[in-house]
mmCIF file of C-alpha atoms in Angstrom:
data_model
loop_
_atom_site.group_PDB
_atom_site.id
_atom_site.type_symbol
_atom_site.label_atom_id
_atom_site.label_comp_id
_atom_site.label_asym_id
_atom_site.label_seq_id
_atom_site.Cartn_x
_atom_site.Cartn_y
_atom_site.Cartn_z
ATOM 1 C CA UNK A 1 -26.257 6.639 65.256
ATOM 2 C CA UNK A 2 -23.083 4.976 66.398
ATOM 3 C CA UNK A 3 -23.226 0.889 65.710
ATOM 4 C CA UNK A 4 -20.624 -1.614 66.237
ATOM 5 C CA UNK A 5 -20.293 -5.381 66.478
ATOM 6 C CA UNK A 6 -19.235 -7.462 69.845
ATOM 7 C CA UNK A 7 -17.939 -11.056 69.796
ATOM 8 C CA UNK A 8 -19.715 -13.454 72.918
ATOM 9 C CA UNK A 9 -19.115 -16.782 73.085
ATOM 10 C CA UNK A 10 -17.986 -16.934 69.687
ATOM 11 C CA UNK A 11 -21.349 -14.971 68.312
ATOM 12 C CA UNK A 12 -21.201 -11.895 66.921
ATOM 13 C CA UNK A 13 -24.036 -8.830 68.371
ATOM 14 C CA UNK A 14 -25.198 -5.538 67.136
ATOM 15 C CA UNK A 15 -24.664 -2.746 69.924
ATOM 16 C CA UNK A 16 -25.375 1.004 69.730
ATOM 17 C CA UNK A 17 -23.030 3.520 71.080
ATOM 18 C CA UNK A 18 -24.536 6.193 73.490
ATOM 19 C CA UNK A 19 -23.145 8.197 76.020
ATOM 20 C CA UNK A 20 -20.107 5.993 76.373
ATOM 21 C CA UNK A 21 -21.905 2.758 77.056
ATOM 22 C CA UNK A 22 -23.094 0.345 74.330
ATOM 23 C CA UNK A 23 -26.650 -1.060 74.168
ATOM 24 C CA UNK A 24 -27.002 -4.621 73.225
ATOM 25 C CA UNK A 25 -29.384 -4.446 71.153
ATOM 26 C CA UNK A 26 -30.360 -8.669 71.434
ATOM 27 C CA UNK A 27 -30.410 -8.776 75.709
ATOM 28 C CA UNK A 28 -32.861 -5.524 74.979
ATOM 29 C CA UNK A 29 -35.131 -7.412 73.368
ATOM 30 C CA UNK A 30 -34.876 -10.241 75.499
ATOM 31 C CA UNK A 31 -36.365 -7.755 78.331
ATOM 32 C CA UNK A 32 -38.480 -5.854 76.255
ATOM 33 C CA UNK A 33 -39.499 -7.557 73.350
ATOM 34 C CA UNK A 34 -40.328 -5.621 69.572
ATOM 35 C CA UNK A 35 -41.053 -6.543 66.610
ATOM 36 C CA UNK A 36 -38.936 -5.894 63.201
ATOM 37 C CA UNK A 37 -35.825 -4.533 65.281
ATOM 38 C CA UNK A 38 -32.679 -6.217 63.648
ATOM 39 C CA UNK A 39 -29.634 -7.734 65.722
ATOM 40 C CA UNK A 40 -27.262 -7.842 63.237
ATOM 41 C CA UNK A 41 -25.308 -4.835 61.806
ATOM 42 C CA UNK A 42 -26.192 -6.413 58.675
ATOM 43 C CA UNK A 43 -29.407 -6.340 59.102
ATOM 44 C CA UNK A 44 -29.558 -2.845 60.151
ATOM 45 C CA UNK A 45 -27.998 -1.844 56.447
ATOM 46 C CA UNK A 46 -30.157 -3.843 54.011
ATOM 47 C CA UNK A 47 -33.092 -2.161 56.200
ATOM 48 C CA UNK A 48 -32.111 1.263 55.128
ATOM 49 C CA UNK A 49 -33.491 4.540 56.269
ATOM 50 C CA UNK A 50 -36.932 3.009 57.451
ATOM 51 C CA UNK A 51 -35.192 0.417 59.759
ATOM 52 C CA UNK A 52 -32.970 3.025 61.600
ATOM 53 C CA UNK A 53 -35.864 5.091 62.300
ATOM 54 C CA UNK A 54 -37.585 1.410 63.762
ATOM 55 C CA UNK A 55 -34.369 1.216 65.891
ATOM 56 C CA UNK A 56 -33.984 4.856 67.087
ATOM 57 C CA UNK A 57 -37.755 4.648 68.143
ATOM 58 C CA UNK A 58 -37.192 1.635 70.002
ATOM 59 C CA UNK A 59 -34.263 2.606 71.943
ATOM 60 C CA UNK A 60 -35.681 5.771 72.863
ATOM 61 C CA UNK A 61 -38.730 3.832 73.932
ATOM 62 C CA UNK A 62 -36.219 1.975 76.920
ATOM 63 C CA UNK A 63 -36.588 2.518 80.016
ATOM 64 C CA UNK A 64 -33.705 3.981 81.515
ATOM 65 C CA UNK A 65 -34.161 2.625 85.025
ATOM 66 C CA UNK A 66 -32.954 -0.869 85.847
ATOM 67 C CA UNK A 67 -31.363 -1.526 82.707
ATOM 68 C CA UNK A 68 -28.480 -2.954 84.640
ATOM 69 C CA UNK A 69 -30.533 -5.661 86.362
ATOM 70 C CA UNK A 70 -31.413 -6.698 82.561
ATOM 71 C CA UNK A 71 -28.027 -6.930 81.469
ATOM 72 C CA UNK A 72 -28.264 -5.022 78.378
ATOM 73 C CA UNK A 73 -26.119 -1.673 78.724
ATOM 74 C CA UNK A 74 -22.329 -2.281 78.943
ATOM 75 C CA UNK A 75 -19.269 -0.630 79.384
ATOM 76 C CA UNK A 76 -17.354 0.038 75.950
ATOM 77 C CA UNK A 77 -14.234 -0.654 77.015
ATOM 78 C CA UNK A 78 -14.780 -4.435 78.813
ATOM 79 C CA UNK A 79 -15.678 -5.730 75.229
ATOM 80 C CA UNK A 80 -14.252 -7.729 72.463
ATOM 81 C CA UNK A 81 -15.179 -5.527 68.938
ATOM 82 C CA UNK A 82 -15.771 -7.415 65.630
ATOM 83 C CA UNK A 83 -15.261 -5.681 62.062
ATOM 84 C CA UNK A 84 -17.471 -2.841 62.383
ATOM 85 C CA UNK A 85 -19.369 -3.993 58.663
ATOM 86 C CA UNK A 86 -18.933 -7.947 59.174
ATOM 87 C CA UNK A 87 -20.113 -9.359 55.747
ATOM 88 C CA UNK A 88 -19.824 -7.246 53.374
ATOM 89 C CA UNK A 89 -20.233 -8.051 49.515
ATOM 90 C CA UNK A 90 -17.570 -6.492 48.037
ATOM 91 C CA UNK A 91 -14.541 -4.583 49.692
ATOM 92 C CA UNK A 92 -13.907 -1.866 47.085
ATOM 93 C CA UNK A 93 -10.180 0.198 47.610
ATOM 94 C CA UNK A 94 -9.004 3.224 45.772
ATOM 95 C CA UNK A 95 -5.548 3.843 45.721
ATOM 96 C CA UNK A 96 -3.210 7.417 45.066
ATOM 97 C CA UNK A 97 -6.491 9.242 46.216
ATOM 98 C CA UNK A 98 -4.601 11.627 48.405
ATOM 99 C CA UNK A 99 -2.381 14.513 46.161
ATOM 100 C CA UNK A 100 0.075 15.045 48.990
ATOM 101 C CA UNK A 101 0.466 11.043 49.055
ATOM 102 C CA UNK A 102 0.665 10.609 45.099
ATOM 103 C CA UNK A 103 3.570 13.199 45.631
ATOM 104 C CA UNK A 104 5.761 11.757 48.707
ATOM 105 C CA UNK A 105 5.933 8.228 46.722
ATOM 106 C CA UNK A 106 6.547 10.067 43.665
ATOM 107 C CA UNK A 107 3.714 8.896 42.136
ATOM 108 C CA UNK A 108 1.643 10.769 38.950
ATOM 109 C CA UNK A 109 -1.679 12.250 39.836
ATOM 110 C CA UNK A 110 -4.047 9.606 38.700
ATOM 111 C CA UNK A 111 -6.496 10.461 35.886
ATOM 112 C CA UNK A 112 -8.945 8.329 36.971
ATOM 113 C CA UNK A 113 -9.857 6.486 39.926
ATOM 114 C CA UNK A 114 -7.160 3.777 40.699
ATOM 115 C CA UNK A 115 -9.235 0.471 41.835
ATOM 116 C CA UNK A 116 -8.310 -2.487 43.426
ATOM 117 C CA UNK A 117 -9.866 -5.056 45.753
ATOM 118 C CA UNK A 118 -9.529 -6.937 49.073
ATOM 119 C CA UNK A 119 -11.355 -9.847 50.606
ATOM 120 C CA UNK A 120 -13.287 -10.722 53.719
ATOM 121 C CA UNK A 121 -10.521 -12.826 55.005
ATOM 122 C CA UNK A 122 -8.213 -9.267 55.420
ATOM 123 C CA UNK A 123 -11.640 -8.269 58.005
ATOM 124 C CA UNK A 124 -10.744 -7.890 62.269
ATOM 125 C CA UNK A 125 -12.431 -5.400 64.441
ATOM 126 C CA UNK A 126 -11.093 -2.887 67.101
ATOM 127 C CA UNK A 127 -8.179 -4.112 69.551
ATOM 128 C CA UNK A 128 -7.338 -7.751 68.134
ATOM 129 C CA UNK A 129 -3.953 -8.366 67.521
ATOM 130 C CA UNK A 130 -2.400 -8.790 64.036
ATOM 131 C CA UNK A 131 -0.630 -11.236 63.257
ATOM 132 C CA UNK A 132 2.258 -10.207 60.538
ATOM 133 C CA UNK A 133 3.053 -12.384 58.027
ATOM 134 C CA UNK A 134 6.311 -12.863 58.680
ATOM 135 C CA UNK A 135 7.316 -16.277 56.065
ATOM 136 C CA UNK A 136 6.272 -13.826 53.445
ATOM 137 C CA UNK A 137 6.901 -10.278 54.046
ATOM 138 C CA UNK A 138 9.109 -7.772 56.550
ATOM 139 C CA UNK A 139 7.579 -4.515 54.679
ATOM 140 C CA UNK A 140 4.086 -4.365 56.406
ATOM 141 C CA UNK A 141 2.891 -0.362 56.273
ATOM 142 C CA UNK A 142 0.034 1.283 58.033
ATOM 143 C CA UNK A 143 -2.482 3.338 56.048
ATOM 144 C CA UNK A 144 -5.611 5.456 57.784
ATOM 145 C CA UNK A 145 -8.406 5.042 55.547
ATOM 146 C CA UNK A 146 -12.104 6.012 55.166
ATOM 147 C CA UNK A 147 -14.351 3.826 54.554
ATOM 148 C CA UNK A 148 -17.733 3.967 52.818
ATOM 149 C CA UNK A 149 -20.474 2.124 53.304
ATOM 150 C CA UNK A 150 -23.271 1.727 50.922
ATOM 151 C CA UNK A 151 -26.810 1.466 52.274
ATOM 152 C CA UNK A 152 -28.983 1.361 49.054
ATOM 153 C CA UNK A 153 -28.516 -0.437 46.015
ATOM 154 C CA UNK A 154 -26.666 2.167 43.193
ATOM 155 C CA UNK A 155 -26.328 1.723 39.053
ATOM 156 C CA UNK A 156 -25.532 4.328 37.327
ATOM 157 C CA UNK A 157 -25.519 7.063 39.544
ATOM 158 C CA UNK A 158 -24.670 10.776 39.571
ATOM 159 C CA UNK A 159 -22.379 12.324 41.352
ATOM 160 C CA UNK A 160 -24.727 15.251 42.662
ATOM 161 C CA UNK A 161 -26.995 13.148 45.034
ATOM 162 C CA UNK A 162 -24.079 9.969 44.856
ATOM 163 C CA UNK A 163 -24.035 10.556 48.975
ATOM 164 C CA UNK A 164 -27.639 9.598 49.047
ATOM 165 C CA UNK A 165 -26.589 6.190 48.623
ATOM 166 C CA UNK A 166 -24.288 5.589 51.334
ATOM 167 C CA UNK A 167 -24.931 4.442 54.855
ATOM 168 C CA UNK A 168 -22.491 5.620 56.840
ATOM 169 C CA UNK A 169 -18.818 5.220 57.213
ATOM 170 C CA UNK A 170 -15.958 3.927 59.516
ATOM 171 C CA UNK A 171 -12.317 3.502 59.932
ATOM 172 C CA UNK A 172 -9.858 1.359 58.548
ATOM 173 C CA UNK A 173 -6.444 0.225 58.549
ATOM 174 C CA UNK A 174 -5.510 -0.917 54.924
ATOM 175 C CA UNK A 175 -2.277 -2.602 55.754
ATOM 176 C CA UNK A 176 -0.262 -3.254 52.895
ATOM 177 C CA UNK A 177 3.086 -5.535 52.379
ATOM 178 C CA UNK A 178 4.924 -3.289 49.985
ATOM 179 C CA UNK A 179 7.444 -5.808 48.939
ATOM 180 C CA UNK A 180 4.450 -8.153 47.603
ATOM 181 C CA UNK A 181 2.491 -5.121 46.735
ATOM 182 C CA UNK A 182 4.896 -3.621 44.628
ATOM 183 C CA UNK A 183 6.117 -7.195 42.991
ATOM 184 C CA UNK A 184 3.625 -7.340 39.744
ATOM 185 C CA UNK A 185 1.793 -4.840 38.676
ATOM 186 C CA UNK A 186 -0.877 -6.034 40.892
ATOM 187 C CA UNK A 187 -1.528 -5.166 44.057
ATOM 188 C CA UNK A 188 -3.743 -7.559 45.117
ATOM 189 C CA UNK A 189 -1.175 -10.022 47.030
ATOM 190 C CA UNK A 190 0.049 -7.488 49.077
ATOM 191 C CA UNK A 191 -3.035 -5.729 50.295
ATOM 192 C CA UNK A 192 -4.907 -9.160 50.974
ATOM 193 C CA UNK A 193 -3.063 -11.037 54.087
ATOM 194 C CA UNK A 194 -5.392 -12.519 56.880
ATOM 195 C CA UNK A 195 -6.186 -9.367 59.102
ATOM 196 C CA UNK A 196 -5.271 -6.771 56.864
ATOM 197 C CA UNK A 197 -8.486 -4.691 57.001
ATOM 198 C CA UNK A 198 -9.451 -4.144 61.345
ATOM 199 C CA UNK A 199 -12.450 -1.951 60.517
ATOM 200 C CA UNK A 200 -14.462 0.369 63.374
ATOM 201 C CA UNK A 201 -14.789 0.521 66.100
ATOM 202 C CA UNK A 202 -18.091 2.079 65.266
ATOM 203 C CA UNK A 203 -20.025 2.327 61.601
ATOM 204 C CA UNK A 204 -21.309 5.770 61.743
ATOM 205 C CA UNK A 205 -24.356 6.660 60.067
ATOM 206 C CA UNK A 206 -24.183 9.353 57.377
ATOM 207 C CA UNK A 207 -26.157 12.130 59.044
ATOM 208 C CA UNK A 208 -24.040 12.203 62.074
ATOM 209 C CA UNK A 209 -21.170 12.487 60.059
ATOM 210 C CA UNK A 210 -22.410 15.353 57.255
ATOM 211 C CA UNK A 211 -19.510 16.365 54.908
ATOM 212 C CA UNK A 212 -17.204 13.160 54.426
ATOM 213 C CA UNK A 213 -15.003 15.056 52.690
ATOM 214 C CA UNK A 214 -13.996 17.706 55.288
ATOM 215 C CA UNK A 215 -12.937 14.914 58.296
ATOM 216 C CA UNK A 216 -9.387 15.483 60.085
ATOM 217 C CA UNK A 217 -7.408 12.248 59.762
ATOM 218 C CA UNK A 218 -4.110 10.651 61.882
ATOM 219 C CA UNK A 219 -2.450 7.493 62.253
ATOM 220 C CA UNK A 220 -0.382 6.812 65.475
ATOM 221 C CA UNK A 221 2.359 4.029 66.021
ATOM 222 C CA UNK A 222 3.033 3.409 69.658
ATOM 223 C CA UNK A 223 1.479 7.162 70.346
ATOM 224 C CA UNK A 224 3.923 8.798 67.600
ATOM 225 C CA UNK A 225 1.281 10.743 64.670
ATOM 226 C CA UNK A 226 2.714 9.300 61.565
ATOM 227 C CA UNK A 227 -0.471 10.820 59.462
ATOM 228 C CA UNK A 228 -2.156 14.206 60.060
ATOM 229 C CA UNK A 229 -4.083 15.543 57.011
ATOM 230 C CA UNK A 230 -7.706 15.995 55.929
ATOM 231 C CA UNK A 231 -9.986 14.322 53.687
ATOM 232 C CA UNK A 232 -10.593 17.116 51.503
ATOM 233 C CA UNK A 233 -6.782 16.433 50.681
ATOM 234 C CA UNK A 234 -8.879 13.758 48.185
ATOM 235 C CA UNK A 235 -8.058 13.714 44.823
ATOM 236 C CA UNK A 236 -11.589 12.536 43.886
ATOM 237 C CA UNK A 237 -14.231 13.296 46.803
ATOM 238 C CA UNK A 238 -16.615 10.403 48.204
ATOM 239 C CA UNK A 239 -19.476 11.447 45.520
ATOM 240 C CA UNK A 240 -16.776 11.110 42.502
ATOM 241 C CA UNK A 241 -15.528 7.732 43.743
ATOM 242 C CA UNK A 242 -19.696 6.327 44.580
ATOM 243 C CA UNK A 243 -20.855 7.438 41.200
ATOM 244 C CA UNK A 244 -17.673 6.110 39.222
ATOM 245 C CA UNK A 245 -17.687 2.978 40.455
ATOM 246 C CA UNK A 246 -21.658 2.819 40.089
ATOM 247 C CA UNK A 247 -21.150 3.116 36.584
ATOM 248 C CA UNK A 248 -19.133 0.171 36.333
ATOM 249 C CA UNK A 249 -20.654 -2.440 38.731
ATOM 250 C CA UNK A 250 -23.868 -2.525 41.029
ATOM 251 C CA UNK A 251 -22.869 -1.722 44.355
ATOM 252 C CA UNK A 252 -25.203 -3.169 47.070
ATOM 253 C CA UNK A 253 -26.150 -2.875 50.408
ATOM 254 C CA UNK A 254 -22.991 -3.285 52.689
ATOM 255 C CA UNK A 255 -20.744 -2.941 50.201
ATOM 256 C CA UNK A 256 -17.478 -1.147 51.229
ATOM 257 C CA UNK A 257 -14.775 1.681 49.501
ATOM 258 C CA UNK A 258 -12.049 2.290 51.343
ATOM 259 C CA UNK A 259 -11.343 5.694 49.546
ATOM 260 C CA UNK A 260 -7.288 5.975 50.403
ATOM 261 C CA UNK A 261 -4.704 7.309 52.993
ATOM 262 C CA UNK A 262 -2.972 10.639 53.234
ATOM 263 C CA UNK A 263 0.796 10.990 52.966
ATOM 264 C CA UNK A 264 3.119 9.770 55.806
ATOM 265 C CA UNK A 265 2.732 6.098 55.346
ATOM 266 C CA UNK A 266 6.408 4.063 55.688
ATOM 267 C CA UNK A 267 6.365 3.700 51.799
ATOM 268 C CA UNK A 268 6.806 7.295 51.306
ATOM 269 C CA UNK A 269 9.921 8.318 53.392
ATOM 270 C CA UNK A 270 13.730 7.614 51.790
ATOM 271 C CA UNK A 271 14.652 3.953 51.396
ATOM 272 C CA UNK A 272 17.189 4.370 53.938
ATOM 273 C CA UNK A 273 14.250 5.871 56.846
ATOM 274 C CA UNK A 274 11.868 3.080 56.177
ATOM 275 C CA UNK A 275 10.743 1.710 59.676
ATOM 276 C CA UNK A 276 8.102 -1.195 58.479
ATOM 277 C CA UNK A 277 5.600 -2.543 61.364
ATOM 278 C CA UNK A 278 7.208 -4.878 63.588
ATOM 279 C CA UNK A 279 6.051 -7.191 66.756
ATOM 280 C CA UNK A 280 4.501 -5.218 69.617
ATOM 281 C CA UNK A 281 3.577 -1.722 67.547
ATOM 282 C CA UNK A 282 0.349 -0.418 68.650
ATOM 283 C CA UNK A 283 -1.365 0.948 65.494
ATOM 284 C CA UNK A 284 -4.395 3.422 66.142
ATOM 285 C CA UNK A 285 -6.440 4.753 62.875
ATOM 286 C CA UNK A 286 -8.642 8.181 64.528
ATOM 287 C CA UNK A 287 -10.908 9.776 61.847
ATOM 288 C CA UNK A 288 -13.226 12.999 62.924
ATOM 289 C CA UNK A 289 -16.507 11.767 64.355
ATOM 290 C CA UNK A 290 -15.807 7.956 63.669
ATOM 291 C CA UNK A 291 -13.823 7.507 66.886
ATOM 292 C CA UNK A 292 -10.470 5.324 67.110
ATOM 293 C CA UNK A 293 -9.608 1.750 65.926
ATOM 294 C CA UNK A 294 -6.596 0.458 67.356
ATOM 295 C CA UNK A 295 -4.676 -2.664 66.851
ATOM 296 C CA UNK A 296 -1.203 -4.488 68.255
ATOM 297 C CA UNK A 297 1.137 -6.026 66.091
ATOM 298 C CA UNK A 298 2.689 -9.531 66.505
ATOM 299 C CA UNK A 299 5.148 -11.991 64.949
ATOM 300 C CA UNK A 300 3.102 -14.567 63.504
ATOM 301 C CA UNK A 301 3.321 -18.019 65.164
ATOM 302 C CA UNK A 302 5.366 -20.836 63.673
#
């Protein structure tokens, strides 16, 4: 199943992707009413297996004829998106987790899982603009990311049957100012700018998707790929990262990982090449089966 988040008049509104339309899920029920079908995409999660199974049935259960009269399937393309996972708990980020990217910034292959966080305040969904932070930073860098999503509550899990515990996953762009980034030893500061985490356009749920760790990868700025690779270019695979961080904190339902980029972000080519994002660059994230999230870039307002 392929979920996603609209904004209307300033509310936000589960809708499923099918066939190149999206259902809204809340003008369904307002035509055909059910019980114990959730509206929210955060809903959805904390219901787990049992409550997708509630909303399958109950889609499949519409009838297709004069569902346009109702109101409640629209085109895809007319609408405004919202962060495909809107309130999540904890945005989780591993960094270095691709070898070929360790190796273009010259970087040693990390020994353990390299963890970091960001906050809600970085979240923006498919086709808002960005603003860049210009007062603070001219080295903002694009970086294609899966991300997990957890759907049941894990402690102490193991790594063979770690994938039982996710969700789904979607895309995101985990834009980073290097200059703040790479001014402590922390990168918090420069991962953590308003808008620095446009997630979706769709969370996809984990049996549509099957191997995470085999999904082709690409970033595109103004149509040019700047990132072609493969997530099994992973230094530790989506079960490593789930069960190590399980061991160290609870994660809970609709909790995030963004598990890394490949190699060709700006960062990674000779000081003298670097090209950072500028006003009017059209970023687009496209990950196998998760479809593509793409955001403009534009000088901040004074």
């Amino acid at each position: 199943m392929r979920l996603a988040t609209i904004e209307q008049q300033g509310e936000y509104r589960l809708v499923i992707e099918q066939d190149s339309h999206i259902i809204d899920i809340g003008k369904a029920l307002e035509a055909y009413p059910a019980e114990g079908i959730p509206t929210d995409v955060m809903e959805v999660i904390a219901g787990g297996e049992q409550g997708l199974e509630r909303l399958r049935a109950y889609l499949a259960a519409l009838p297709s004829e004069g569902s346009s009269d109702t109101g409640y399937v629209l085109d895809g393309n007319d609408q405004v998106y919202g962060a495909s996972v809107t309130r999540p708990g904890k945005i989780i980020c591993i960094g270095l987790n691709y070898r070929r990217h360790a190796e273009e910034t010259h970087a040693p292959i990390p020994e353990y899982p390299i963890i970091f966080n960001k906050f809600n305040n970085t979240l923006t969904g498919h086709g808002h603009d960005i603003a860049l932070p210009n007062r603070v930073t001219q080295e903002v860098d694009y970086e294609a990311e899966l991300v997990i999503v957890i759907g049941k509550k894990a402690k102490y899990v193991r790594k063979e049957g770690a994938l039982d515990y996710v969700f789904g996953y979607t895309n995101v762009n985990d834009l980073s100012a290097r200059d703040l980034q790479m001014r402590t030893p922390q990168w918090l500061i420069g991962k953590s700018c308003d808008h620095f985490s446009p997630l979706g356009p769709y969370l996809v749920t984990s049996d549509e998707v099957g191997n995470p760790n085999q999904l082709a990868i690409q970033s595109t700025v103004n149509g040019e790929i700047r990132q072609q690779s493969n997530t099994s270019d992973m230094i530790f695979s989506c079960e490593e990262i789930v069960s190590y961080i399980s061991q160290h904190m609870t994660l809970d339902p609709g909790d995030i990982i963004l598990t890394g980029t490949p190699e060709g972000v700006v960062l990674g080519y000779p000081e003298d090449r670097r090209v950072y994002l500028k006003h009017g660059d059209v970023v687009t994230i496209e990950i196998e089966k998760l479809g593509k999230l793409t955001n403009r870039m534009v000088d901040e307002p004074y």
